[in-house]
Coordinates of C-alpha atoms in Angstrom, one line a residue:
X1 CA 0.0 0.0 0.0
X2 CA 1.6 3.6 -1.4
X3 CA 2.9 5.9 1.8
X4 CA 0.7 8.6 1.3
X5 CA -2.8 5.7 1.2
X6 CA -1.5 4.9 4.6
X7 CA -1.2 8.2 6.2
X8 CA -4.5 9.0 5.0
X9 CA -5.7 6.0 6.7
X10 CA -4.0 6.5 9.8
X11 CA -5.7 10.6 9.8
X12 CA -9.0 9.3 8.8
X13 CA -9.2 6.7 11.8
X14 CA -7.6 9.0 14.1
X15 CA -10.5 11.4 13.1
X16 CA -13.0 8.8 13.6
X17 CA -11.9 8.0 17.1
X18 CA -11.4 11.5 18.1
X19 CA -15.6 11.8 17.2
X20 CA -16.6 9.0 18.7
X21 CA -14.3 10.0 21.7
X22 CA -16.5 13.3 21.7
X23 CA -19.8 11.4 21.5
X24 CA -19.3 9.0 24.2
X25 CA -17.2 11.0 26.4
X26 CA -18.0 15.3 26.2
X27 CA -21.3 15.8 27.9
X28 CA -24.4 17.4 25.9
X29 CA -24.9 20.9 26.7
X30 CA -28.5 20.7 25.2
X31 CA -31.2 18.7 27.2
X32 CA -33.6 17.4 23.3
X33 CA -30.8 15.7 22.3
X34 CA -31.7 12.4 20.7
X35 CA -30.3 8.5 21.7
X36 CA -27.1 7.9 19.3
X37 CA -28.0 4.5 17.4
X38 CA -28.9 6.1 14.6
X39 CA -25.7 8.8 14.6
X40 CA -23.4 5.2 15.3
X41 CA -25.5 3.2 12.2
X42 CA -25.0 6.0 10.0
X43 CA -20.4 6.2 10.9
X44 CA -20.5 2.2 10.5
X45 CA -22.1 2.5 7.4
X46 CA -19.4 5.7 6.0
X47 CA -16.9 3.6 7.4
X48 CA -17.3 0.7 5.5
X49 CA -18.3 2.9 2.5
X50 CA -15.1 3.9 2.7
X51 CA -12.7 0.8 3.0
X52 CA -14.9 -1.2 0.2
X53 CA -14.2 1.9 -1.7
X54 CA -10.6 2.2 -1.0
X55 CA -10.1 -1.8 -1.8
X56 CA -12.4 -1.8 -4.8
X57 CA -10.1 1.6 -6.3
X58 CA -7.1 -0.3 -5.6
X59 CA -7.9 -2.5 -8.3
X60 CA -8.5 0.1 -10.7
X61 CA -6.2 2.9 -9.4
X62 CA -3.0 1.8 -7.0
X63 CA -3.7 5.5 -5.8
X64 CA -6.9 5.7 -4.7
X65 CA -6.9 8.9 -3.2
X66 CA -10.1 10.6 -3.7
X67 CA -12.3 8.2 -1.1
X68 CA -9.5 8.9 1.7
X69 CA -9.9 12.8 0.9
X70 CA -13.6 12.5 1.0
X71 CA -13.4 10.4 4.3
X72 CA -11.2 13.3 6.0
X73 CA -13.8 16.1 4.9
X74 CA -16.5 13.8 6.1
X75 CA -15.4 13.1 9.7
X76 CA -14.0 16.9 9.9
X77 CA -18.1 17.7 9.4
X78 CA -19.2 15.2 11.8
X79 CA -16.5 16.5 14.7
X80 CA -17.6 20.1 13.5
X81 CA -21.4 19.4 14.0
X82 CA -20.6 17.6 17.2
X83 CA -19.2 20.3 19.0
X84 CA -21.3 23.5 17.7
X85 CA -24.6 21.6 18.6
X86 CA -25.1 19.6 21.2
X87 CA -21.9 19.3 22.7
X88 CA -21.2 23.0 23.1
X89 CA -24.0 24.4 22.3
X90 CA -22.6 27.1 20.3
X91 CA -25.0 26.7 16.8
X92 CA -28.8 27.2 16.9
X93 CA -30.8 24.5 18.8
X94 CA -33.2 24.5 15.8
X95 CA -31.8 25.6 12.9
X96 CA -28.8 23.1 13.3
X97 CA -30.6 20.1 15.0
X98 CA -27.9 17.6 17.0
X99 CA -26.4 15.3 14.5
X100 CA -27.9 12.8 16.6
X101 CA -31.6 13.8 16.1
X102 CA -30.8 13.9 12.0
X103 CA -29.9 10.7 11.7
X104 CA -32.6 9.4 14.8
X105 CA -35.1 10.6 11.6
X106 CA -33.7 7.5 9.9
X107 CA -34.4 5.1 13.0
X108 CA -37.9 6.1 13.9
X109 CA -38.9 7.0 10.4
X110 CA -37.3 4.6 7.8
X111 CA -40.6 3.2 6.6
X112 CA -41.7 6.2 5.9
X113 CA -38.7 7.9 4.1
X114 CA -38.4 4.5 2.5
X115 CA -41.9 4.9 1.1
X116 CA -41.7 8.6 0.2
X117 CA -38.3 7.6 -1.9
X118 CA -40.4 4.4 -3.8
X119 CA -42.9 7.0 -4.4
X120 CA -40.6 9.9 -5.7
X121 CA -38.7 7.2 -7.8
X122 CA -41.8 5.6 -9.8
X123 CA -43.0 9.6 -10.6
X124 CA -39.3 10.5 -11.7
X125 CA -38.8 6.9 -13.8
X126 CA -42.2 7.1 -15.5
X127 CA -41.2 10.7 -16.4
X128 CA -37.8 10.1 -17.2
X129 CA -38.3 7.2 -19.3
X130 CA -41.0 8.7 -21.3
X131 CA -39.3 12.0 -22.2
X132 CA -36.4 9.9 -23.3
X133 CA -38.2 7.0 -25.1
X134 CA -40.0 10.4 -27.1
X135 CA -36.9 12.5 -27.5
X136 CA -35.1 9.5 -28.7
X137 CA -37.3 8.6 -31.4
X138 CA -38.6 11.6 -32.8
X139 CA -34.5 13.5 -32.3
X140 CA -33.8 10.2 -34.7
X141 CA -36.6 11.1 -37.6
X142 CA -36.4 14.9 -37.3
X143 CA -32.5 14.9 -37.3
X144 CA -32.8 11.9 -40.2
X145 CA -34.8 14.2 -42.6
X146 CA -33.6 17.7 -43.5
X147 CA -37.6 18.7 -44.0
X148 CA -38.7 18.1 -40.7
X149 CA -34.8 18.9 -39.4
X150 CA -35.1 22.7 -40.9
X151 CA -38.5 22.9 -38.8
X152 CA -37.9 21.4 -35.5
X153 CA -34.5 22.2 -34.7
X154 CA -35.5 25.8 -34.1
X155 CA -38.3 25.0 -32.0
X156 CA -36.2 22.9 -30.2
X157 CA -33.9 25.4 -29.6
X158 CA -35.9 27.6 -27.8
X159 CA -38.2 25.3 -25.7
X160 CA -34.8 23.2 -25.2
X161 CA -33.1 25.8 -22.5
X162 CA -36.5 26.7 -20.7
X163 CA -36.6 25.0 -16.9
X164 CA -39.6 22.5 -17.2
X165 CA -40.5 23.8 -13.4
X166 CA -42.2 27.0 -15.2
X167 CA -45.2 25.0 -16.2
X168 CA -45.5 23.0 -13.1
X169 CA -48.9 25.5 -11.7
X170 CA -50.3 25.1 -15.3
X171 CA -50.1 21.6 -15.4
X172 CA -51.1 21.1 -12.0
X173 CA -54.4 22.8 -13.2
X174 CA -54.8 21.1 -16.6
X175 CA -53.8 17.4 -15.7
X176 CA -56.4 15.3 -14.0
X177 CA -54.0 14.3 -11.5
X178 CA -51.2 16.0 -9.4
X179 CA -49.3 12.5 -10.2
X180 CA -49.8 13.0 -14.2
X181 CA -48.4 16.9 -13.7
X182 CA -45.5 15.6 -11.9
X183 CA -44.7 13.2 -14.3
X184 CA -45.5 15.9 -17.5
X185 CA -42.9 18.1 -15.6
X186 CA -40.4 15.4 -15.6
X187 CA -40.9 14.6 -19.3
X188 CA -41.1 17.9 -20.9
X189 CA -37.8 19.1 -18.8
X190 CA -36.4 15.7 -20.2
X191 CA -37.9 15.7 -23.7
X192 CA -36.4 19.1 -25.0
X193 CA -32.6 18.8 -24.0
X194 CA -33.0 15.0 -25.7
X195 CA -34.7 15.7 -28.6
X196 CA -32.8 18.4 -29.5
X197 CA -29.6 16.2 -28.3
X198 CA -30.6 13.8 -30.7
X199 CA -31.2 16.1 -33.8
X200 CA -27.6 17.7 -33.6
X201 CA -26.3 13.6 -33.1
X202 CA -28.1 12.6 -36.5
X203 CA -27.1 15.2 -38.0
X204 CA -23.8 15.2 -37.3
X205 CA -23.4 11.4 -38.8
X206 CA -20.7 11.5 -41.2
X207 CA -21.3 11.8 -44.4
X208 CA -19.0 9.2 -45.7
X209 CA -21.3 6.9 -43.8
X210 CA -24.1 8.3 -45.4
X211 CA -23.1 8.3 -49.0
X212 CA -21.9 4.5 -48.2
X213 CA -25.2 3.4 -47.5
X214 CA -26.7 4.9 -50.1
X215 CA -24.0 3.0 -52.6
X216 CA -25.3 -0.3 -51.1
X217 CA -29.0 0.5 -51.2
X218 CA -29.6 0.0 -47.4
X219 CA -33.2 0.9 -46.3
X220 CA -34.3 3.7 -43.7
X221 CA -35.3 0.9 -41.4
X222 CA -31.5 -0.5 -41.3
X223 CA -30.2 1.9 -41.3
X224 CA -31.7 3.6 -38.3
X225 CA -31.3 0.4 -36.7
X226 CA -27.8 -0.3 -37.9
X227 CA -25.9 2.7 -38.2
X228 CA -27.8 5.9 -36.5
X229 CA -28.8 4.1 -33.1
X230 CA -25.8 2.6 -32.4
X231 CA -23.5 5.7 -33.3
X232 CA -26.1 7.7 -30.7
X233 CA -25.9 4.9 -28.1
X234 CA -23.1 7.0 -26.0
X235 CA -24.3 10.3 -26.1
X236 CA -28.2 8.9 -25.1
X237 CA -26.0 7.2 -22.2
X238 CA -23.6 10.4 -21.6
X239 CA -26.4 11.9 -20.8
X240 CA -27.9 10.0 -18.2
X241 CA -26.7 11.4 -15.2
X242 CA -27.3 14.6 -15.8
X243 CA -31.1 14.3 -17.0
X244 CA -31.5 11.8 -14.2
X245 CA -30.0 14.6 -11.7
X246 CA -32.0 17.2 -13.5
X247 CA -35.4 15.4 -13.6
X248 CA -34.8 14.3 -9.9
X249 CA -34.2 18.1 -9.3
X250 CA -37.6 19.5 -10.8
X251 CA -38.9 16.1 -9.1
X252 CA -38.6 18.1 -6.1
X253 CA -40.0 20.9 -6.8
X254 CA -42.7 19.5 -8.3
X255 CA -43.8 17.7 -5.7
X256 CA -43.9 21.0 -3.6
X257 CA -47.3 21.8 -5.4
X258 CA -49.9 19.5 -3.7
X259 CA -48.4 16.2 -3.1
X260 CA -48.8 13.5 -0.7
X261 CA -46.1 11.5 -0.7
X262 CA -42.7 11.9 -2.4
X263 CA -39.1 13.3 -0.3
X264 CA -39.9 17.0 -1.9
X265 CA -43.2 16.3 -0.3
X266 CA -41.4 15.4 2.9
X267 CA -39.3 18.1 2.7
X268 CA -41.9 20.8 2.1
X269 CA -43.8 19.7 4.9
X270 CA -41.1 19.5 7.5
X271 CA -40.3 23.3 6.3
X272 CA -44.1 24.5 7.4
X273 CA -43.7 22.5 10.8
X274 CA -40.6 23.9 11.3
X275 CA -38.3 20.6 11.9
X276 CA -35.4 20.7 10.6
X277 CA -34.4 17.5 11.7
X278 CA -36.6 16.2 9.1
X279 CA -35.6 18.4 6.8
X280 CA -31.7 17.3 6.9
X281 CA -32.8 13.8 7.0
X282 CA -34.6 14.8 3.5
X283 CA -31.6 16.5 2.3
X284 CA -29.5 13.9 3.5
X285 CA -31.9 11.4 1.5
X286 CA -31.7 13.2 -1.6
X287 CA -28.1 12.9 -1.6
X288 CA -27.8 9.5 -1.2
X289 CA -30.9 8.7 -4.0
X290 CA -29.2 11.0 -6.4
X291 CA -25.6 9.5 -5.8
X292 CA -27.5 5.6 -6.8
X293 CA -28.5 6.8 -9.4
X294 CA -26.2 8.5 -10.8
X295 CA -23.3 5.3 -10.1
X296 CA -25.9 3.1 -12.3
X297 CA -26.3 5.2 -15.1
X298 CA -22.4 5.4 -15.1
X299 CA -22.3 1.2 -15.2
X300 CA -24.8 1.4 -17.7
X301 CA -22.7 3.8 -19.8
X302 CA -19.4 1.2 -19.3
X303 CA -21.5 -1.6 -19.7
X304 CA -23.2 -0.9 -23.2
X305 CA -20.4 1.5 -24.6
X306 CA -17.7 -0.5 -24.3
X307 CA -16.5 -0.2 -28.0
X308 CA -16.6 3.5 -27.7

């Protein structure tokens, strides 16, 4: 193991026991203070995080230095929040909640937040998927015929660079559902960058490749299926994380305006009540949905681009 992987091991542990020192051992100066299970769960789990991390990078990297950075930042925060809230009692008692009552949120109320992130998930897939499915195929015939090219690229060029979240009170109105406005948000904010992704791909495709399909007489349905889908097959993936992180983003706003169930929903309603324990455990949930996600899209752009 390289010098430097060491020392960052030996900081990072010393860090870890010099928090847990201050959990177990510095009294609390504030009397609402929460029991620590969850807090202790929650440094397990970034613990081990980190050390599957740091063997796993090995095997790609033999200096896998940016999960032992991470790690330092991570328990500097944790030692940080200790102290200026309940420990010294220096930070806000509401607006920075103990560490400890954050992560209790994920103890008393994993059900729920499990529930609230199935529910935000099926709204932003069924969005997601159809926004893509659309900007996918129709980017492939308007970028594939100069007619329809010459009259939608335009279009999509202005609609393309407009936040989806600006129609979110007009569709609330006009859909028969709040779940169908979500979901139209999702898709339209999805549907433009895609589409108009797809039209600048197409027509971008060489035109040796072109004129040599032509010479052999291949059909439009070969060579759509052929030639023009696999030559946009990384940039539909490329793009991935950031219309996944995007449509997760007006996700939650969108489910700011009248929903029941969903994390913007549990964020939004924490906010009116005031508890920002619950808030940070939404924040804090967010984080962790967004960072899935976004580590599958990039194994499905290594998986099924692996010629490119």
């Amino acid at each position: 193991m390289p010098r430097k992987i060491k020392t960052h091991l030996v900081i990072s542990h010393v860090l870890l026991l010099a928090l847990l020192g201050i959990i177990f051992l510095m009294p609390n100066t504030r009397t609402n203070v929460a029991p620590v299970t969850g807090e202790i769960i929650a440094i397990c789990c970034i613990e081990f995080l980190y050390l599957l991390a740091l063997v796993l990078g090995r095997r790609k990297d033999p200096m896998p230095e940016g999960s032992s950075d991470i790690i330092l930042i991570v328990w500097v925060i944790f030692i940080a929040w200790e102290l200026v809230g309940p420990k010294l009692g220096i930070a806000h008692n509401v607006l920075i909640p103990s560490p400890e009552n954050v992560f209790n949120v994920f103890v008393e109320y994993s059900g729920e937040l499990a529930m609230n992130v199935v529910s935000s998930l099926e709204l932003l897939l069924s969005g997601y998927i159809l926004g893509t499915v659309l900007g996918v195929i129709l980017g492939i015939i308007c970028g594939w015929i100069p007619r329809l090219r010459a009259i939608f690229y335009p279009i999509a060029n202005v609609f393309a660079p407009i936040p989806s979240v600006v129609f979110t009170p007009f569709l609330v109105i006009i859909m028969p559902t709040y779940r169908w406005a979500a979901i139209m948000v999702i898709l339209i904010g999805v549907f433009w960058p895609q589409f108009l992704s797809m039209i600048l791909r197409v027509g971008s495709l060489p035109a040796a490749i072109v004129d040599n399909t032509r010479v052999l007489m291949v059909n439009t349905t070969t060579m759509i299926m052929k030639v023009i889908i696999p030559y946009i097959i990384p940039d539909i993936l490329k793009g991935l994380r950031v219309s996944l992180t995007t449509g997760f983003l007006m996700l939650m706003y969108a489910e700011s305006f009248g929903a029941k169930s969903g994390i913007g929903y549990w964020i939004s309603n924490a906010n009116v009540f005031a508890n920002y324990a619950n808030i940070y455990a939404g924040i804090i949930t967010c984080g962790m949905t967004v960072t899935v996600l976004n580590y599958f899209s990039g194994w499905l752009q290594k998986r099924f681009t692996t010629w490119h």
